[in-house]
């Protein structure tokens, strides 16, 4: 049996078929070892460009490059077996033209072997989403708050708080759905608007700070584990690993300094057993 047939990964059409079905569970991962853990419980692993903040300490996702995404996307593919792996297209790799987007997406698919890409933007990206989808590139959209536009937005603020501001976001959602995306991330959108989008469009909505009215949820892994120095208010923490890691490192440092570190004889003993 070939390796390919031994591993049955979820596909973009599998996720598309979950509209109004069992909620879609998605988390970010950027490394092989966290991917293996996330893979046990999630339908989708997002190699988000949030790796710029989380791994590299950038203030925004703007400096993230295509090469950085491909390197970590490949690592996540090696660490996972079952989940659909979606790799973010970074700022500057797809906005200039649909052809630029296609070349970048093809590099991502060929060099990581992931199952789909994600890009930010609604109406303005619809033509590109259609171009990619028609040419064999499954696309996840991303609307509402789009962090790559921070320099024109000015701040990371929730969208659609009052009904008067809903229309452009509803149009974005409809455009991405009509263009052939298989799902769409809806970020930092008020609950009534998230509900309206989810009820209106044909593809699954995956919320982040957009209430449980969506067809699924995504969080940044390090945020929900309590490992990020700053997290958005909406993030529910499912762990507080920061202090546990600090204690472990402190214990190690203390062993080394007091020469209590296990010597080679310890290792040989273990090898014999
Ligand atoms: O980059 C990322 O992690 C994301 C999620 C916040 C949806 O796009």
PDB file of C-alpha atoms and ligand atoms in Angstrom:
ATOM      1  CA  UNK A   1       0.000   0.000   0.000  1.00  0.00           C
ATOM      2  CA  UNK A   2       1.429   3.407  -0.888  1.00  0.00           C
ATOM      3  CA  UNK A   3       1.921   6.015   1.818  1.00  0.00           C
ATOM      4  CA  UNK A   4      -0.656   8.172   0.082  1.00  0.00           C
ATOM      5  CA  UNK A   5      -3.407   5.603   0.316  1.00  0.00           C
ATOM      6  CA  UNK A   6      -2.496   4.707   3.921  1.00  0.00           C
ATOM      7  CA  UNK A   7      -3.172   8.258   5.147  1.00  0.00           C
ATOM      8  CA  UNK A   8      -6.697   9.535   4.678  1.00  0.00           C
ATOM      9  CA  UNK A   9      -6.601  13.236   5.260  1.00  0.00           C
ATOM     10  CA  UNK A  10      -9.634  15.458   5.409  1.00  0.00           C
ATOM     11  CA  UNK A  11     -10.067  17.478   2.231  1.00  0.00           C
ATOM     12  CA  UNK A  12     -11.474  20.894   1.384  1.00  0.00           C
ATOM     13  CA  UNK A  13     -14.684  19.276   0.018  1.00  0.00           C
ATOM     14  CA  UNK A  14     -15.047  17.353   3.335  1.00  0.00           C
ATOM     15  CA  UNK A  15     -14.969  20.682   5.191  1.00  0.00           C
ATOM     16  CA  UNK A  16     -17.302  22.345   2.663  1.00  0.00           C
ATOM     17  CA  UNK A  17     -19.797  19.510   3.301  1.00  0.00           C
ATOM     18  CA  UNK A  18     -19.932  20.395   7.009  1.00  0.00           C
ATOM     19  CA  UNK A  19     -22.173  23.434   6.378  1.00  0.00           C
ATOM     20  CA  UNK A  20     -24.960  23.268   8.999  1.00  0.00           C
ATOM     21  CA  UNK A  21     -23.451  20.010  10.254  1.00  0.00           C
ATOM     22  CA  UNK A  22     -21.048  19.051  13.029  1.00  0.00           C
ATOM     23  CA  UNK A  23     -19.056  22.163  14.051  1.00  0.00           C
ATOM     24  CA  UNK A  24     -15.618  22.440  12.437  1.00  0.00           C
ATOM     25  CA  UNK A  25     -12.712  22.418  14.910  1.00  0.00           C
ATOM     26  CA  UNK A  26      -9.654  24.366  13.762  1.00  0.00           C
ATOM     27  CA  UNK A  27      -6.472  25.500  15.515  1.00  0.00           C
ATOM     28  CA  UNK A  28      -3.231  27.002  14.327  1.00  0.00           C
ATOM     29  CA  UNK A  29       0.092  25.185  14.367  1.00  0.00           C
ATOM     30  CA  UNK A  30       3.471  26.090  12.938  1.00  0.00           C
ATOM     31  CA  UNK A  31       5.619  23.111  13.970  1.00  0.00           C
ATOM     32  CA  UNK A  32       5.678  19.345  13.474  1.00  0.00           C
ATOM     33  CA  UNK A  33       5.390  18.581  17.200  1.00  0.00           C
ATOM     34  CA  UNK A  34       2.376  20.816  17.937  1.00  0.00           C
ATOM     35  CA  UNK A  35       0.793  19.694  14.653  1.00  0.00           C
ATOM     36  CA  UNK A  36       0.894  16.078  15.892  1.00  0.00           C
ATOM     37  CA  UNK A  37      -1.007  17.108  19.052  1.00  0.00           C
ATOM     38  CA  UNK A  38      -3.529  19.304  17.242  1.00  0.00           C
ATOM     39  CA  UNK A  39      -4.076  16.623  14.592  1.00  0.00           C
ATOM     40  CA  UNK A  40      -5.566  14.279  17.194  1.00  0.00           C
ATOM     41  CA  UNK A  41      -8.533  16.570  17.874  1.00  0.00           C
ATOM     42  CA  UNK A  42      -8.998  19.006  15.006  1.00  0.00           C
ATOM     43  CA  UNK A  43     -10.527  18.875  11.538  1.00  0.00           C
ATOM     44  CA  UNK A  44      -8.352  21.657  10.177  1.00  0.00           C
ATOM     45  CA  UNK A  45      -4.860  22.880  11.071  1.00  0.00           C
ATOM     46  CA  UNK A  46      -4.167  26.445  10.024  1.00  0.00           C
ATOM     47  CA  UNK A  47      -0.562  27.410   9.401  1.00  0.00           C
ATOM     48  CA  UNK A  48      -1.488  31.013  10.067  1.00  0.00           C
ATOM     49  CA  UNK A  49       0.631  34.016   9.268  1.00  0.00           C
ATOM     50  CA  UNK A  50       0.147  34.762  12.977  1.00  0.00           C
ATOM     51  CA  UNK A  51       3.423  32.824  13.123  1.00  0.00           C
ATOM     52  CA  UNK A  52       4.964  36.238  12.496  1.00  0.00           C
ATOM     53  CA  UNK A  53       3.703  37.406  15.897  1.00  0.00           C
ATOM     54  CA  UNK A  54       3.949  34.114  17.773  1.00  0.00           C
ATOM     55  CA  UNK A  55       7.239  32.650  16.497  1.00  0.00           C
ATOM     56  CA  UNK A  56       9.110  35.742  15.380  1.00  0.00           C
ATOM     57  CA  UNK A  57       7.839  38.465  17.714  1.00  0.00           C
ATOM     58  CA  UNK A  58       6.723  40.821  14.925  1.00  0.00           C
ATOM     59  CA  UNK A  59       4.139  43.467  15.865  1.00  0.00           C
ATOM     60  CA  UNK A  60       2.012  42.589  12.810  1.00  0.00           C
ATOM     61  CA  UNK A  61       1.759  39.880  10.140  1.00  0.00           C
ATOM     62  CA  UNK A  62       2.948  42.266   7.416  1.00  0.00           C
ATOM     63  CA  UNK A  63       6.648  41.183   7.456  1.00  0.00           C
ATOM     64  CA  UNK A  64       5.821  37.464   6.991  1.00  0.00           C
ATOM     65  CA  UNK A  65       7.156  36.018   3.720  1.00  0.00           C
ATOM     66  CA  UNK A  66       6.053  33.213   1.423  1.00  0.00           C
ATOM     67  CA  UNK A  67       9.236  31.266   2.256  1.00  0.00           C
ATOM     68  CA  UNK A  68       8.451  31.443   5.981  1.00  0.00           C
ATOM     69  CA  UNK A  69       4.935  30.087   5.354  1.00  0.00           C
ATOM     70  CA  UNK A  70       6.233  27.281   3.147  1.00  0.00           C
ATOM     71  CA  UNK A  71       8.874  26.184   5.662  1.00  0.00           C
ATOM     72  CA  UNK A  72       6.395  25.950   8.528  1.00  0.00           C
ATOM     73  CA  UNK A  73       3.650  24.516   6.304  1.00  0.00           C
ATOM     74  CA  UNK A  74       5.945  21.660   5.364  1.00  0.00           C
ATOM     75  CA  UNK A  75       6.766  21.039   9.045  1.00  0.00           C
ATOM     76  CA  UNK A  76       3.056  20.881   9.930  1.00  0.00           C
ATOM     77  CA  UNK A  77       2.403  18.441   7.101  1.00  0.00           C
ATOM     78  CA  UNK A  78       5.185  16.183   8.416  1.00  0.00           C
ATOM     79  CA  UNK A  79       3.713  16.275  11.921  1.00  0.00           C
ATOM     80  CA  UNK A  80       0.083  15.616  11.012  1.00  0.00           C
ATOM     81  CA  UNK A  81      -1.798  12.800   9.315  1.00  0.00           C
ATOM     82  CA  UNK A  82      -5.538  13.378   9.419  1.00  0.00           C
ATOM     83  CA  UNK A  83      -6.467  17.063   9.497  1.00  0.00           C
ATOM     84  CA  UNK A  84      -6.767  19.290   6.454  1.00  0.00           C
ATOM     85  CA  UNK A  85      -3.754  21.610   6.542  1.00  0.00           C
ATOM     86  CA  UNK A  86      -4.470  25.147   5.317  1.00  0.00           C
ATOM     87  CA  UNK A  87      -1.528  27.526   4.774  1.00  0.00           C
ATOM     88  CA  UNK A  88      -2.010  31.298   4.913  1.00  0.00           C
ATOM     89  CA  UNK A  89      -0.933  33.346   1.907  1.00  0.00           C
ATOM     90  CA  UNK A  90       1.165  36.147   3.422  1.00  0.00           C
ATOM     91  CA  UNK A  91       0.800  39.863   2.723  1.00  0.00           C
ATOM     92  CA  UNK A  92       2.237  40.785  -0.672  1.00  0.00           C
ATOM     93  CA  UNK A  93       2.064  37.272  -2.138  1.00  0.00           C
ATOM     94  CA  UNK A  94      -1.384  37.512  -3.795  1.00  0.00           C
ATOM     95  CA  UNK A  95      -2.865  41.025  -3.947  1.00  0.00           C
ATOM     96  CA  UNK A  96      -1.133  42.349  -7.095  1.00  0.00           C
ATOM     97  CA  UNK A  97      -2.999  40.104  -9.546  1.00  0.00           C
ATOM     98  CA  UNK A  98      -4.800  36.796  -9.790  1.00  0.00           C
ATOM     99  CA  UNK A  99      -1.777  35.413 -11.640  1.00  0.00           C
ATOM    100  CA  UNK A 100       0.534  36.411  -8.790  1.00  0.00           C
ATOM    101  CA  UNK A 101      -1.882  34.691  -6.388  1.00  0.00           C
ATOM    102  CA  UNK A 102      -1.881  31.538  -8.521  1.00  0.00           C
ATOM    103  CA  UNK A 103       1.941  31.346  -8.646  1.00  0.00           C
ATOM    104  CA  UNK A 104       2.207  31.825  -4.879  1.00  0.00           C
ATOM    105  CA  UNK A 105      -0.557  29.291  -4.163  1.00  0.00           C
ATOM    106  CA  UNK A 106       1.046  26.721  -6.461  1.00  0.00           C
ATOM    107  CA  UNK A 107       4.370  27.119  -4.633  1.00  0.00           C
ATOM    108  CA  UNK A 108       2.557  26.555  -1.332  1.00  0.00           C
ATOM    109  CA  UNK A 109       0.732  23.431  -2.551  1.00  0.00           C
ATOM    110  CA  UNK A 110       3.752  21.917  -4.334  1.00  0.00           C
ATOM    111  CA  UNK A 111       6.349  22.647  -1.661  1.00  0.00           C
ATOM    112  CA  UNK A 112       4.298  21.853   1.469  1.00  0.00           C
ATOM    113  CA  UNK A 113       1.807  19.280   0.083  1.00  0.00           C
ATOM    114  CA  UNK A 114      -0.930  21.014   2.112  1.00  0.00           C
ATOM    115  CA  UNK A 115      -4.581  20.792   1.070  1.00  0.00           C
ATOM    116  CA  UNK A 116      -5.634  24.448   0.775  1.00  0.00           C
ATOM    117  CA  UNK A 117      -4.595  28.088   1.124  1.00  0.00           C
ATOM    118  CA  UNK A 118      -6.227  30.994   2.955  1.00  0.00           C
ATOM    119  CA  UNK A 119      -6.254  34.629   1.882  1.00  0.00           C
ATOM    120  CA  UNK A 120      -7.715  37.816   3.339  1.00  0.00           C
ATOM    121  CA  UNK A 121     -10.310  40.061   1.710  1.00  0.00           C
ATOM    122  CA  UNK A 122     -13.892  39.955   0.458  1.00  0.00           C
ATOM    123  CA  UNK A 123     -15.303  41.616  -2.662  1.00  0.00           C
ATOM    124  CA  UNK A 124     -11.862  42.871  -3.734  1.00  0.00           C
ATOM    125  CA  UNK A 125     -10.432  39.311  -3.719  1.00  0.00           C
ATOM    126  CA  UNK A 126     -13.458  37.502  -5.220  1.00  0.00           C
ATOM    127  CA  UNK A 127     -12.043  37.384  -8.758  1.00  0.00           C
ATOM    128  CA  UNK A 128      -8.794  35.918  -7.417  1.00  0.00           C
ATOM    129  CA  UNK A 129     -10.637  33.316  -5.328  1.00  0.00           C
ATOM    130  CA  UNK A 130     -12.581  32.222  -8.447  1.00  0.00           C
ATOM    131  CA  UNK A 131      -9.363  32.111 -10.542  1.00  0.00           C
ATOM    132  CA  UNK A 132      -7.624  29.889  -7.984  1.00  0.00           C
ATOM    133  CA  UNK A 133     -10.622  27.630  -7.267  1.00  0.00           C
ATOM    134  CA  UNK A 134     -11.227  27.005 -10.978  1.00  0.00           C
ATOM    135  CA  UNK A 135      -7.557  25.987 -11.359  1.00  0.00           C
ATOM    136  CA  UNK A 136      -7.368  23.384  -8.610  1.00  0.00           C
ATOM    137  CA  UNK A 137      -6.445  25.535  -5.606  1.00  0.00           C
ATOM    138  CA  UNK A 138      -8.908  25.171  -2.713  1.00  0.00           C
ATOM    139  CA  UNK A 139      -9.309  28.567  -1.030  1.00  0.00           C
ATOM    140  CA  UNK A 140     -10.453  29.487   2.460  1.00  0.00           C
ATOM    141  CA  UNK A 141     -11.503  33.142   2.677  1.00  0.00           C
ATOM    142  CA  UNK A 142     -10.952  35.513   5.615  1.00  0.00           C
ATOM    143  CA  UNK A 143     -13.282  38.486   6.177  1.00  0.00           C
ATOM    144  CA  UNK A 144     -14.279  40.888   8.962  1.00  0.00           C
ATOM    145  CA  UNK A 145     -11.095  41.989  10.667  1.00  0.00           C
ATOM    146  CA  UNK A 146      -8.249  41.299   8.241  1.00  0.00           C
ATOM    147  CA  UNK A 147      -4.959  41.713  10.147  1.00  0.00           C
ATOM    148  CA  UNK A 148      -2.800  42.084   7.019  1.00  0.00           C
ATOM    149  CA  UNK A 149      -4.566  45.439   6.392  1.00  0.00           C
ATOM    150  CA  UNK A 150      -3.495  46.849   9.769  1.00  0.00           C
ATOM    151  CA  UNK A 151      -1.636  49.739   8.146  1.00  0.00           C
ATOM    152  CA  UNK A 152      -4.796  50.988   6.438  1.00  0.00           C
ATOM    153  CA  UNK A 153      -7.199  49.979   9.249  1.00  0.00           C
ATOM    154  CA  UNK A 154      -5.111  51.678  11.942  1.00  0.00           C
ATOM    155  CA  UNK A 155      -6.122  49.278  14.739  1.00  0.00           C
ATOM    156  CA  UNK A 156      -7.476  45.790  15.416  1.00  0.00           C
ATOM    157  CA  UNK A 157     -11.114  46.624  16.158  1.00  0.00           C
ATOM    158  CA  UNK A 158     -14.264  44.460  16.160  1.00  0.00           C
ATOM    159  CA  UNK A 159     -16.358  44.857  13.007  1.00  0.00           C
ATOM    160  CA  UNK A 160     -20.122  45.249  12.493  1.00  0.00           C
ATOM    161  CA  UNK A 161     -21.047  46.430  15.990  1.00  0.00           C
ATOM    162  CA  UNK A 162     -24.031  48.431  14.696  1.00  0.00           C
ATOM    163  CA  UNK A 163     -26.387  47.215  12.006  1.00  0.00           C
ATOM    164  CA  UNK A 164     -25.610  50.227   9.820  1.00  0.00           C
ATOM    165  CA  UNK A 165     -22.102  48.879   9.216  1.00  0.00           C
ATOM    166  CA  UNK A 166     -23.146  45.342   8.245  1.00  0.00           C
ATOM    167  CA  UNK A 167     -23.610  45.745   4.508  1.00  0.00           C
ATOM    168  CA  UNK A 168     -19.976  45.754   3.285  1.00  0.00           C
ATOM    169  CA  UNK A 169     -19.169  42.722   5.450  1.00  0.00           C
ATOM    170  CA  UNK A 170     -22.243  40.845   4.228  1.00  0.00           C
ATOM    171  CA  UNK A 171     -21.231  41.639   0.654  1.00  0.00           C
ATOM    172  CA  UNK A 172     -17.704  40.373   1.360  1.00  0.00           C
ATOM    173  CA  UNK A 173     -19.054  37.083   2.720  1.00  0.00           C
ATOM    174  CA  UNK A 174     -21.404  36.582  -0.215  1.00  0.00           C
ATOM    175  CA  UNK A 175     -18.696  37.411  -2.766  1.00  0.00           C
ATOM    176  CA  UNK A 176     -16.216  34.904  -1.301  1.00  0.00           C
ATOM    177  CA  UNK A 177     -18.878  32.201  -1.144  1.00  0.00           C
ATOM    178  CA  UNK A 178     -20.054  32.858  -4.714  1.00  0.00           C
ATOM    179  CA  UNK A 179     -16.424  32.871  -5.950  1.00  0.00           C
ATOM    180  CA  UNK A 180     -16.001  29.224  -4.938  1.00  0.00           C
ATOM    181  CA  UNK A 181     -14.156  29.318  -1.599  1.00  0.00           C
ATOM    182  CA  UNK A 182     -14.781  26.146   0.428  1.00  0.00           C
ATOM    183  CA  UNK A 183     -15.115  28.007   3.749  1.00  0.00           C
ATOM    184  CA  UNK A 184     -14.460  31.415   5.233  1.00  0.00           C
ATOM    185  CA  UNK A 185     -12.887  32.672   8.455  1.00  0.00           C
ATOM    186  CA  UNK A 186     -14.975  35.450  10.024  1.00  0.00           C
ATOM    187  CA  UNK A 187     -12.850  37.465  12.433  1.00  0.00           C
ATOM    188  CA  UNK A 188     -13.916  39.865  15.214  1.00  0.00           C
ATOM    189  CA  UNK A 189     -17.491  40.280  14.017  1.00  0.00           C
ATOM    190  CA  UNK A 190     -20.428  40.953  16.354  1.00  0.00           C
ATOM    191  CA  UNK A 191     -22.651  37.937  17.080  1.00  0.00           C
ATOM    192  CA  UNK A 192     -25.819  39.078  15.212  1.00  0.00           C
ATOM    193  CA  UNK A 193     -23.799  39.757  12.062  1.00  0.00           C
ATOM    194  CA  UNK A 194     -21.899  36.451  12.334  1.00  0.00           C
ATOM    195  CA  UNK A 195     -25.285  34.700  12.630  1.00  0.00           C
ATOM    196  CA  UNK A 196     -26.675  36.538   9.613  1.00  0.00           C
ATOM    197  CA  UNK A 197     -23.590  35.690   7.499  1.00  0.00           C
ATOM    198  CA  UNK A 198     -23.736  32.041   8.568  1.00  0.00           C
ATOM    199  CA  UNK A 199     -27.443  31.810   7.742  1.00  0.00           C
ATOM    200  CA  UNK A 200     -27.013  33.559   4.399  1.00  0.00           C
ATOM    201  CA  UNK A 201     -23.980  32.048   2.662  1.00  0.00           C
ATOM    202  CA  UNK A 202     -23.599  28.537   1.273  1.00  0.00           C
ATOM    203  CA  UNK A 203     -20.152  27.746   2.720  1.00  0.00           C
ATOM    204  CA  UNK A 204     -19.131  27.068   6.345  1.00  0.00           C
ATOM    205  CA  UNK A 205     -18.127  30.080   8.440  1.00  0.00           C
ATOM    206  CA  UNK A 206     -15.270  29.595  10.892  1.00  0.00           C
ATOM    207  CA  UNK A 207     -15.338  32.192  13.639  1.00  0.00           C
ATOM    208  CA  UNK A 208     -12.561  33.801  15.642  1.00  0.00           C
ATOM    209  CA  UNK A 209     -13.980  36.324  18.070  1.00  0.00           C
ATOM    210  CA  UNK A 210     -17.242  36.023  16.155  1.00  0.00           C
ATOM    211  CA  UNK A 211     -19.429  34.033  18.602  1.00  0.00           C
ATOM    212  CA  UNK A 212     -20.711  30.478  18.473  1.00  0.00           C
ATOM    213  CA  UNK A 213     -23.149  31.404  15.692  1.00  0.00           C
ATOM    214  CA  UNK A 214     -20.540  30.195  13.152  1.00  0.00           C
ATOM    215  CA  UNK A 215     -20.195  26.721  11.604  1.00  0.00           C
ATOM    216  CA  UNK A 216     -16.825  26.244  13.319  1.00  0.00           C
ATOM    217  CA  UNK A 217     -14.184  27.964  15.414  1.00  0.00           C
ATOM    218  CA  UNK A 218     -10.480  28.731  15.146  1.00  0.00           C
ATOM    219  CA  UNK A 219      -8.026  29.993  17.737  1.00  0.00           C
ATOM    220  CA  UNK A 220      -4.310  30.595  17.770  1.00  0.00           C
ATOM    221  CA  UNK A 221      -2.909  27.596  19.685  1.00  0.00           C
ATOM    222  CA  UNK A 222      -0.468  29.617  21.803  1.00  0.00           C
ATOM    223  CA  UNK A 223      -3.277  32.031  22.796  1.00  0.00           C
ATOM    224  CA  UNK A 224      -5.573  29.286  24.091  1.00  0.00           C
ATOM    225  CA  UNK A 225      -2.662  27.569  25.888  1.00  0.00           C
ATOM    226  CA  UNK A 226      -1.712  30.733  27.779  1.00  0.00           C
ATOM    227  CA  UNK A 227       1.648  31.021  26.023  1.00  0.00           C
ATOM    228  CA  UNK A 228       1.161  34.368  24.289  1.00  0.00           C
ATOM    229  CA  UNK A 229       2.258  37.525  26.100  1.00  0.00           C
ATOM    230  CA  UNK A 230      -0.846  39.380  24.811  1.00  0.00           C
ATOM    231  CA  UNK A 231      -4.124  37.796  23.732  1.00  0.00           C
ATOM    232  CA  UNK A 232      -7.313  39.330  22.342  1.00  0.00           C
ATOM    233  CA  UNK A 233     -10.110  39.697  24.940  1.00  0.00           C
ATOM    234  CA  UNK A 234     -12.356  37.124  23.276  1.00  0.00           C
ATOM    235  CA  UNK A 235      -9.858  34.249  23.658  1.00  0.00           C
ATOM    236  CA  UNK A 236     -10.902  31.608  26.178  1.00  0.00           C
ATOM    237  CA  UNK A 237      -7.839  30.013  27.757  1.00  0.00           C
ATOM    238  CA  UNK A 238      -7.879  26.219  27.947  1.00  0.00           C
ATOM    239  CA  UNK A 239      -4.476  25.998  29.607  1.00  0.00           C
ATOM    240  CA  UNK A 240      -1.893  28.078  31.424  1.00  0.00           C
ATOM    241  CA  UNK A 241       1.316  26.530  30.165  1.00  0.00           C
ATOM    242  CA  UNK A 242       3.493  29.622  30.628  1.00  0.00           C
ATOM    243  CA  UNK A 243       4.078  29.060  34.388  1.00  0.00           C
ATOM    244  CA  UNK A 244       4.564  25.267  33.886  1.00  0.00           C
ATOM    245  CA  UNK A 245       7.253  25.847  31.257  1.00  0.00           C
ATOM    246  CA  UNK A 246       8.886  28.521  33.413  1.00  0.00           C
ATOM    247  CA  UNK A 247       8.993  26.089  36.388  1.00  0.00           C
ATOM    248  CA  UNK A 248      10.505  23.326  34.224  1.00  0.00           C
ATOM    249  CA  UNK A 249      13.229  25.620  32.863  1.00  0.00           C
ATOM    250  CA  UNK A 250      13.918  26.930  36.357  1.00  0.00           C
ATOM    251  CA  UNK A 251      14.275  23.322  37.620  1.00  0.00           C
ATOM    252  CA  UNK A 252      16.696  22.492  34.817  1.00  0.00           C
ATOM    253  CA  UNK A 253      18.755  25.645  35.397  1.00  0.00           C
ATOM    254  CA  UNK A 254      18.893  24.905  39.108  1.00  0.00           C
ATOM    255  CA  UNK A 255      20.045  21.265  38.487  1.00  0.00           C
ATOM    256  CA  UNK A 256      22.777  22.463  36.143  1.00  0.00           C
ATOM    257  CA  UNK A 257      23.991  25.136  38.571  1.00  0.00           C
ATOM    258  CA  UNK A 258      24.036  22.755  41.557  1.00  0.00           C
ATOM    259  CA  UNK A 259      25.716  20.015  39.469  1.00  0.00           C
ATOM    260  CA  UNK A 260      22.705  17.752  40.121  1.00  0.00           C
ATOM    261  CA  UNK A 261      22.350  17.140  36.388  1.00  0.00           C
ATOM    262  CA  UNK A 262      22.293  13.389  35.590  1.00  0.00           C
ATOM    263  CA  UNK A 263      25.684  12.204  34.365  1.00  0.00           C
ATOM    264  CA  UNK A 264      26.507   9.802  31.497  1.00  0.00           C
ATOM    265  CA  UNK A 265      26.353   6.734  33.768  1.00  0.00           C
ATOM    266  CA  UNK A 266      22.643   7.488  34.178  1.00  0.00           C
ATOM    267  CA  UNK A 267      22.158   7.409  30.420  1.00  0.00           C
ATOM    268  CA  UNK A 268      24.071   4.113  30.070  1.00  0.00           C
ATOM    269  CA  UNK A 269      21.943   2.593  32.851  1.00  0.00           C
ATOM    270  CA  UNK A 270      18.827   3.476  30.971  1.00  0.00           C
ATOM    271  CA  UNK A 271      20.198   2.059  27.734  1.00  0.00           C
ATOM    272  CA  UNK A 272      20.844  -1.340  29.409  1.00  0.00           C
ATOM    273  CA  UNK A 273      17.261  -1.757  30.666  1.00  0.00           C
TER     274      UNK A 273
HETATM  275  O1  LIG B   1      -2.958  33.784  11.039  1.00  0.00           O
HETATM  276  C1  LIG B   1      -3.829  33.265  11.756  1.00  0.00           C
HETATM  277  O2  LIG B   1      -3.557  32.619  12.770  1.00  0.00           O
HETATM  278  C2  LIG B   1      -5.217  33.480  11.363  1.00  0.00           C
HETATM  279  C3  LIG B   1      -6.254  33.158  12.379  1.00  0.00           C
HETATM  280  C4  LIG B   1      -6.254  34.191  13.417  1.00  0.00           C
HETATM  281  C5  LIG B   1      -7.583  32.969  11.758  1.00  0.00           C
HETATM  282  O3  LIG B   1      -5.473  33.928  10.301  1.00  0.00           O
END
